[in-house]
XYZ file of C-alpha atoms in Angstrom:
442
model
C 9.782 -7.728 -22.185
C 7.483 -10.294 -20.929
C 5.703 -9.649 -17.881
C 3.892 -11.656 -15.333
C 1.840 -10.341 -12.532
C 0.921 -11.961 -9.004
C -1.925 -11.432 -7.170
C -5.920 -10.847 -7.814
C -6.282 -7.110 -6.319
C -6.442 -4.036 -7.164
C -2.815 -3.233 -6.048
C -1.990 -5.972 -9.324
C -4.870 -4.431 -11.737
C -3.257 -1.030 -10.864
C 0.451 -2.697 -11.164
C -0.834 -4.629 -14.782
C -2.393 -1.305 -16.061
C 1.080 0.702 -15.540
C 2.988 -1.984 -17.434
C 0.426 -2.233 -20.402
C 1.211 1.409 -20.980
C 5.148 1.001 -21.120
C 6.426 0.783 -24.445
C 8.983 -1.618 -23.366
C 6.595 -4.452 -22.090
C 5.648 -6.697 -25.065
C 2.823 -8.354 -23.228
C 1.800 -8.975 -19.777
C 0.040 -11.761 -18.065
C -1.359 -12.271 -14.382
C -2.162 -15.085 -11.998
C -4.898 -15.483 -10.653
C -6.343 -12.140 -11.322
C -9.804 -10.555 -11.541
C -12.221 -10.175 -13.664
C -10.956 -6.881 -14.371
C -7.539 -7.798 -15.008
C -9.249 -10.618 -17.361
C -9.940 -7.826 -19.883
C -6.934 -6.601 -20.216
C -4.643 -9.282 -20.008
C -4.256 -13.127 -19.924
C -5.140 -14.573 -16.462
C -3.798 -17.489 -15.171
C -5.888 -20.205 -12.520
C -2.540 -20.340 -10.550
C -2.367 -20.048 -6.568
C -0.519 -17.118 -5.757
C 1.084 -18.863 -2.249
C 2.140 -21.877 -4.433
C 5.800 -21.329 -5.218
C 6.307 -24.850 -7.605
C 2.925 -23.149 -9.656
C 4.400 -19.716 -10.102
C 7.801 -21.049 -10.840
C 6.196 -23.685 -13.294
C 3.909 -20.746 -14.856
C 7.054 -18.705 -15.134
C 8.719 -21.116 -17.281
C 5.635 -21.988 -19.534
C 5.352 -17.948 -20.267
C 9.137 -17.919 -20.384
C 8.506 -14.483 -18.285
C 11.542 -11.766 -17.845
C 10.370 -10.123 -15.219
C 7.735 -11.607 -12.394
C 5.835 -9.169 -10.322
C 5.009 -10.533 -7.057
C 1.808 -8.286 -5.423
C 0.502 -9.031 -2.182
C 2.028 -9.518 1.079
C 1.125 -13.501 1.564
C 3.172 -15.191 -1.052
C 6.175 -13.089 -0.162
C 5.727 -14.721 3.250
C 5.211 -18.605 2.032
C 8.580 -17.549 -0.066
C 7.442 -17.495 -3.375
C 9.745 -14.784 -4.697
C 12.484 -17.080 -3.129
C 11.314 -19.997 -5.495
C 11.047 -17.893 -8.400
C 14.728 -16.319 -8.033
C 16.405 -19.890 -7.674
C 14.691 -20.833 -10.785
C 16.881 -18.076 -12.574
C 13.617 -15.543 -13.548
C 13.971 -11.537 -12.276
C 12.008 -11.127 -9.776
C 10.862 -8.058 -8.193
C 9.752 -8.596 -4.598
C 11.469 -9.589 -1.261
C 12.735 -12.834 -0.230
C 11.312 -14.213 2.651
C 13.498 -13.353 4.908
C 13.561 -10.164 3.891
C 9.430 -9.714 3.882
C 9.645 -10.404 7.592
C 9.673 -6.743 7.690
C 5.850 -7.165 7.441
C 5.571 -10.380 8.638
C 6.593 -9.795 11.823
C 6.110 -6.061 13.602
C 8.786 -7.017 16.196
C 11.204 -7.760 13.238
C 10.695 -4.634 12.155
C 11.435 -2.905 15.275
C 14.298 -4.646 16.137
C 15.940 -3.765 12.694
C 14.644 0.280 13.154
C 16.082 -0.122 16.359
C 19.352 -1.252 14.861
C 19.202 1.209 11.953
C 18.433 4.240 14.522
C 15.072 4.597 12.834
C 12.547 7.252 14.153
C 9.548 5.007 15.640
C 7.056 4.524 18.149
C 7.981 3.101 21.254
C 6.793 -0.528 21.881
C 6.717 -3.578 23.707
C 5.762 -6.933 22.509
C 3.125 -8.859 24.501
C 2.542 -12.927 24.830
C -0.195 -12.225 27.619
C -3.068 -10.781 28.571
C -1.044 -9.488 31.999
C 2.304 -8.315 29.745
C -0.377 -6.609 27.782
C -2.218 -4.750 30.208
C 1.205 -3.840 31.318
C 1.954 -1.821 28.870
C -1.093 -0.151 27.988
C -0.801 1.219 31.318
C 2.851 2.322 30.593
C 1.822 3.767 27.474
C -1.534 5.016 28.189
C -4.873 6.086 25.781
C -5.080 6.523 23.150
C -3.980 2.448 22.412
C -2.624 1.109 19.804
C -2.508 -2.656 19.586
C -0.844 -4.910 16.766
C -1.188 -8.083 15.568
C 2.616 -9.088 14.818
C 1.682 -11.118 12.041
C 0.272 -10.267 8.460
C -3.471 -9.415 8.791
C -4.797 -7.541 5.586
C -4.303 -4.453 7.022
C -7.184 -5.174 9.905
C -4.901 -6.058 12.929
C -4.568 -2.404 14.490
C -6.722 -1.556 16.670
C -6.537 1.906 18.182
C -8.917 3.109 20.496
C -9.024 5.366 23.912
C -11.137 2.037 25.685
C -8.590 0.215 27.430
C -10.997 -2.850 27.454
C -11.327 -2.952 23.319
C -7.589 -2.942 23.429
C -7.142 -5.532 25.960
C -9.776 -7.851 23.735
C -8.427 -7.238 20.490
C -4.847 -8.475 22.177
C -6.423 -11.340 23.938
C -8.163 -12.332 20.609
C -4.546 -12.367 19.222
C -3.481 -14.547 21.577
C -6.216 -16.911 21.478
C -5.139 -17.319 17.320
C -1.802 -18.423 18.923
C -0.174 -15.064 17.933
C 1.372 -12.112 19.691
C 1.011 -8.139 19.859
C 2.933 -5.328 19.481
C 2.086 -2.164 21.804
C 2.850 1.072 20.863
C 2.435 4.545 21.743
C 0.233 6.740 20.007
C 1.490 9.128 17.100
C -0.064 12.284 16.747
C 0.042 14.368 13.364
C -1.346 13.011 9.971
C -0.070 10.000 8.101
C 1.671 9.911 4.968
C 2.614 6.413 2.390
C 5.678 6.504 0.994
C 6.326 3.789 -1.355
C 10.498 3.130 -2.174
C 11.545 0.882 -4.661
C 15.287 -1.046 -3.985
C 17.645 -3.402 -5.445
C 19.174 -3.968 -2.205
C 21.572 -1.193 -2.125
C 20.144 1.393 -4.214
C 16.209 3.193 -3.591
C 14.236 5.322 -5.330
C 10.926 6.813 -4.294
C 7.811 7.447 -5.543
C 5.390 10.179 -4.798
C 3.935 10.446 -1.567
C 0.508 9.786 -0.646
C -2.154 9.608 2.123
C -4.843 6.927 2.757
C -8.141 6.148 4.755
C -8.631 3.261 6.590
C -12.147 3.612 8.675
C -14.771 2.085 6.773
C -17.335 5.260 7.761
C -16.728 9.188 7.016
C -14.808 11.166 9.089
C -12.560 7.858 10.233
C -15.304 6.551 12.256
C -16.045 2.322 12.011
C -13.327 -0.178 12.171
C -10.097 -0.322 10.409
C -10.424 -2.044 6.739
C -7.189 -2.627 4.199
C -7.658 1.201 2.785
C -11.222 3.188 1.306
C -9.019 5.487 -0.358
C -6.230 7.605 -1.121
C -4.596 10.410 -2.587
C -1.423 11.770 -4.053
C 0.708 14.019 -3.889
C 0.503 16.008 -0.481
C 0.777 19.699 -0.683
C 0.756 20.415 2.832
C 4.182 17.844 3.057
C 7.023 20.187 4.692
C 9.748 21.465 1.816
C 12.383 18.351 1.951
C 9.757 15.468 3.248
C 10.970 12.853 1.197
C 14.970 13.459 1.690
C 14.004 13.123 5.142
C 12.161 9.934 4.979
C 14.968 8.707 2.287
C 17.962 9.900 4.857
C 16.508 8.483 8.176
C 14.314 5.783 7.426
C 14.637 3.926 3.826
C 18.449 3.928 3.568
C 19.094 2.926 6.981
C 16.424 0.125 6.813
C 17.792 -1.073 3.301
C 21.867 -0.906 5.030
C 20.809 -2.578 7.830
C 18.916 -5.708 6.171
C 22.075 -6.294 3.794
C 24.107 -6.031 6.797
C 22.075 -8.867 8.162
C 22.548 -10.564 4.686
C 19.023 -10.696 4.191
C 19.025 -7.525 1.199
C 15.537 -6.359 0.482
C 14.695 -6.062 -2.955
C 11.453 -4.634 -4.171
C 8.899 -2.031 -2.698
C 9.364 -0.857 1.052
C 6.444 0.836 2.392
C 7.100 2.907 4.423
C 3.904 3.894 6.833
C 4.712 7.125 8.501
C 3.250 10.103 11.006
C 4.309 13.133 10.889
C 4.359 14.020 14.983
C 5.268 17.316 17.366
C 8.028 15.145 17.555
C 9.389 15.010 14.086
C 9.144 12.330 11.422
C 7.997 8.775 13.122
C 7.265 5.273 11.154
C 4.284 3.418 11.980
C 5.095 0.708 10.106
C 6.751 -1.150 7.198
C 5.585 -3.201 4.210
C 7.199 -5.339 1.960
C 4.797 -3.883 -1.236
C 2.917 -1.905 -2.560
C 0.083 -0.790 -0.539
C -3.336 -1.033 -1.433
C -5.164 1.525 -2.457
C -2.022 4.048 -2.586
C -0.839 2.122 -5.134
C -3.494 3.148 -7.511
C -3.460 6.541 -7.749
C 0.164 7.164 -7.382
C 0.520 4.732 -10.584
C -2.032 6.906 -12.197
C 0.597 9.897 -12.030
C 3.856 8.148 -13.196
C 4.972 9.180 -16.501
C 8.438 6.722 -16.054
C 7.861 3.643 -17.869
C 7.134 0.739 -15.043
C 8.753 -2.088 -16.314
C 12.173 -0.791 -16.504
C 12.249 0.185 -13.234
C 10.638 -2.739 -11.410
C 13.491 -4.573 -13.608
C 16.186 -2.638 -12.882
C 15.565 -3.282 -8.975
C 14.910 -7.131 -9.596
C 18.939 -6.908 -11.473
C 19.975 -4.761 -8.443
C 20.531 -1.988 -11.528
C 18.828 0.872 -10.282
C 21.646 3.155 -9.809
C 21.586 3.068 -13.286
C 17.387 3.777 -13.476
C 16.550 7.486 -14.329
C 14.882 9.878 -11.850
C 11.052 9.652 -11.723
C 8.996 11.671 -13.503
C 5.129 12.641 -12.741
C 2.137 13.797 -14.343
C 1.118 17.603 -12.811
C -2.214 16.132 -12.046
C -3.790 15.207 -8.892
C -4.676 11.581 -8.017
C -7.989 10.378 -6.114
C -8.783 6.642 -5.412
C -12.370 5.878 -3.872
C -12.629 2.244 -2.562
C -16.271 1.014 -3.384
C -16.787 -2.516 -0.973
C -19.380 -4.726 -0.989
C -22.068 -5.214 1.276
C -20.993 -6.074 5.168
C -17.090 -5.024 4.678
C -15.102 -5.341 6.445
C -16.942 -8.016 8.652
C -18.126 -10.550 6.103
C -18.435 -9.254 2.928
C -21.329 -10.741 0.879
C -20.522 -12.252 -2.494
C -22.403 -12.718 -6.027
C -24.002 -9.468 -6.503
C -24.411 -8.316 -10.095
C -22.278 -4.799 -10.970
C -24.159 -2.037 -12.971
C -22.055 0.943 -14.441
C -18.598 -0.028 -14.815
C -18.590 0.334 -18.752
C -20.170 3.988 -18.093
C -17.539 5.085 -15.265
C -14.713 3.741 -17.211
C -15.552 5.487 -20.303
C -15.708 9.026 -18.384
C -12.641 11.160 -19.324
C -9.942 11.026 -16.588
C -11.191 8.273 -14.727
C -9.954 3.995 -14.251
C -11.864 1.645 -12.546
C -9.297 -0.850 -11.434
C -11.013 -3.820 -10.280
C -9.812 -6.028 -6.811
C -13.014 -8.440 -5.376
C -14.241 -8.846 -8.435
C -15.428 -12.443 -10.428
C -17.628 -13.224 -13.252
C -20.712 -15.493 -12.802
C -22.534 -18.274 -14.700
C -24.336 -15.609 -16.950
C -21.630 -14.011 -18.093
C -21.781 -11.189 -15.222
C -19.153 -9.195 -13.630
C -20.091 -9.574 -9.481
C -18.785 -9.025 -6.364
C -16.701 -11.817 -5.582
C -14.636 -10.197 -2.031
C -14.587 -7.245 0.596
C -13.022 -4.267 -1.509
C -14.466 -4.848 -5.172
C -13.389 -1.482 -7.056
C -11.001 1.750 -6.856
C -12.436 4.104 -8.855
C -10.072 6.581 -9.378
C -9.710 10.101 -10.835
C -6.765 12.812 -12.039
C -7.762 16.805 -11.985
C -6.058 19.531 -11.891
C -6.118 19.892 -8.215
C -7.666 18.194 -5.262
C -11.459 19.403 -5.816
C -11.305 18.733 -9.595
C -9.876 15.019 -9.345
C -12.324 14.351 -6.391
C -15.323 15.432 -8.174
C -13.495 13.375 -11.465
C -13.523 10.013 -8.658
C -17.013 10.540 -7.200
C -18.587 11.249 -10.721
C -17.303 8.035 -11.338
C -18.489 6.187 -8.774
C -21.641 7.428 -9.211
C -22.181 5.844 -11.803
C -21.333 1.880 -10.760
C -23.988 -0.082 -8.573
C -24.688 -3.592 -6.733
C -26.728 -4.153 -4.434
C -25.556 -3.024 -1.127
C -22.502 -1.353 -2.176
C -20.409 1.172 0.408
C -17.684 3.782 -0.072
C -16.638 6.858 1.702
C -17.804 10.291 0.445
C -14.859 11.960 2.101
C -11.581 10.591 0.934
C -9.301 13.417 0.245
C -11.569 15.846 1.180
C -10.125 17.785 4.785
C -6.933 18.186 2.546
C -8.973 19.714 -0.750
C -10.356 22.593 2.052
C -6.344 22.952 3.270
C -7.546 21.111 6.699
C -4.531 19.355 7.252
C -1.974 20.562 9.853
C 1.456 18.838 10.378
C 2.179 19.916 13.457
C 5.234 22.421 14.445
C 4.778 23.454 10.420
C 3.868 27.301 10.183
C 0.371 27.317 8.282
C 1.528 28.297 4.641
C 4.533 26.854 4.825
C 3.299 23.513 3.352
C 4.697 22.849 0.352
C 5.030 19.844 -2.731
C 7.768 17.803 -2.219
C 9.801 18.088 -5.499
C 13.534 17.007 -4.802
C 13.927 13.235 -4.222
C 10.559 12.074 -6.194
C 10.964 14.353 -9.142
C 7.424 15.881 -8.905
C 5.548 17.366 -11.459
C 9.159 16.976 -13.469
């Protein structure tokens, strides 16, 4: 099987890297990709939004299976293009990837589905806006409706932050979506669907401050880890009973079927199970330590749900190790990342035992030189035998890559290695690896 891979991040590297090792895959390409992915596989100069150039590179590779990655081509309808030109295509139609696109899609189909959420409103002005964060009160959450890399949440306890970040929405002709706050910690769960059928995959957690201890603003993800062992027994039923199957029933319904990763963003509150949000991929940096663990051959699956097959794709099964990502981002992230600088180590991290370095902002210069070329540049990230072992596996890692001006966080995973993490109404000790729906450890 011939693979081809869009996007130029480290959710793709990650995505290319899982389908080099499946025995299945003949040979993979990707477009535009990195400088890391350039080392691995062929890259192609193709723009990912483009939907006549991925269709037209599709049919020059003569691919069986395209991979679409990110979150913006879904939404100029790329996947749509590529299906119509009769290629398997894993990722969501357009329509369908308005479950991202648009936050007040999304609630109006979890509202549908009877889908544990947050209680919203959706604001056009500054006055419906202060509206409702009075209704709802601090702490406040305020959300760009449209697709923002991951930075259009604000949440905050000042009222006036949350009024400007809503007002600075509106001013880039766009609307918000106000929610109330979610207590409890926050758990990725990625699930893979044909349409009718979904399987998940194992559940993670990630960081998205830019400082330790989740101080600084938000940033697309500085980490992540997988699996949780303080999950409640039964976690992933749950989120696969109440949330994924209802969501996937209720888009055919609407005869817009979602095929392809649904990520589902969730809290685990006083109040039971809650989703924050959905997304219509993979998530980035989950993504790359949770394909660090699968043992299932990649291609087959992603396949499978691009046939609308996968009631016929075996369970998934998992490596017994732990997973660490650390984000390393270049200088200025998340405001305005500075580009060009030279990157020291990477043959030296990479060749350490139990460690990838899976490259995202990442380009290669004039001289020959691997630099930083966006905001996150690297996800270094390491297996152990538990959390403390594949931490100090990541870190030792990192250590050993420079540029100038480089930033990561030294505590990503690191409450949950010291068995800090509460979900609340959970007895402590009665936190357990979920097993059952994502085949753990199997």
């Amino acid at each position: 099987m011939k693979v081809l891979v869009i996007g130029p991040g480290g959710r793709e590297h990650a995505l290319v890297r899982s389908l080099l090792a499946d025995p299945y895959v003949s040979e993979v390409h990707a477009a535009p990709g990195n400088a890391g992915m350039a080392q691995d596989v062929a890259t192609h100069a193709v723009d990912a939004q483009d939907p006549a150039a991925v269709v037209a590179l599709a049919r020059t590779l003569e691919a069986d299976l395209v991979v679409i990655g990110p979150e913006a081509p879904l939404a100029a309808g790329v996947s749509d293009a590529v299906r119509e030109a009769g290629f398997p295509v894993f990722g969501p139609s357009k329509a369908a990837a308005q479950l991202e696109a648009s936050k007040a899609f999304a609630k109006d189909v979890m509202a549908e589905a009877s889908v544990p959420t947050a209680m919203a409103r959706v604001a056009t002005t500054t006055a419906e806006a202060a509206d409702a964060l009075d209704a709802f009160g601090a702490p406040y959450v305020v959300k760009d409706d449209g697709l923002a890399a991951g930075k259009g949440v604000v949440v905050t306890e000042d009222r006036a932050e949350a009024l400007a970040h809503a007002e600075s929405c509106f001013a880039a002709g766009g609307t918000v979506v106000i929610e109330e706050f979610l207590d409890g910690p926050e758990v990725s769960l990625f699930v893979i669907s044909d349409g009718k059928h979904a399987v998940p995959l194992s559940p993670a957690q990630d960081f998205k401050r830019i400082f330790d201890g989740d101080e600084g603003p938000n940033t697309g993800g500085m980490g992540a880890y997988t699996p949780l062992e303080w999950l409640p027994a039964g976690f992933v039923d749950e989120v696969m009973e109440r949330v994924a199957y209802p969501t996937i029933r209720e888009m055919d319904r609407r005869g817009t079927p979602f095929a392809g990763v649904l990520y589902c963003g969730l809290a685990t509150t006083s109040r039971g199970l809650r989703v924050i949000e959905f997304n219509a991929r993979f998530g980035d940096p989950e993504t790359q330590p949770v394909l660090a663990r699968l043992k299932t051959p990649l291609g087959g699956v992603l396949l499978a749900a691009a046939k609308g097959e996968l009631d016929d794709a075996e369970q998934l099964h998992w490596r017994p190790e732990t997973a660490v990502g650390v984000v390393m981002a270049s200088a200025n992230y998340p405001d305005s990342p500075r580009k060009g600088d030279a990157i020291g180590g990477l043959a030296a991290a990479a060749a350490l035992e139990n460690v990838s370095v899976l490259h995202a902002g990442t380009s290669t210069n004039d001289a020959g030189e691997i630099v930083t070329s966006g905001g996150r540049v690297l996800a270094v990230v390491g297996l152990g035998t538990d959390l403390a072992a594949a931490r100090a596996t990541a870190y030792d890692g990192v250590a050993r890559i420079s540029w100038q001006g480089a930033q990561f966080r030294r505590d990503i995973a690191e409450k949950a290695a010291l068995g800090q993490i509460r979900v609340p109404g959970v007895a402590k000790g009665r936190h357990v690896a979920e097993a059952s729906a994502a085949g753990e450890n199997a």
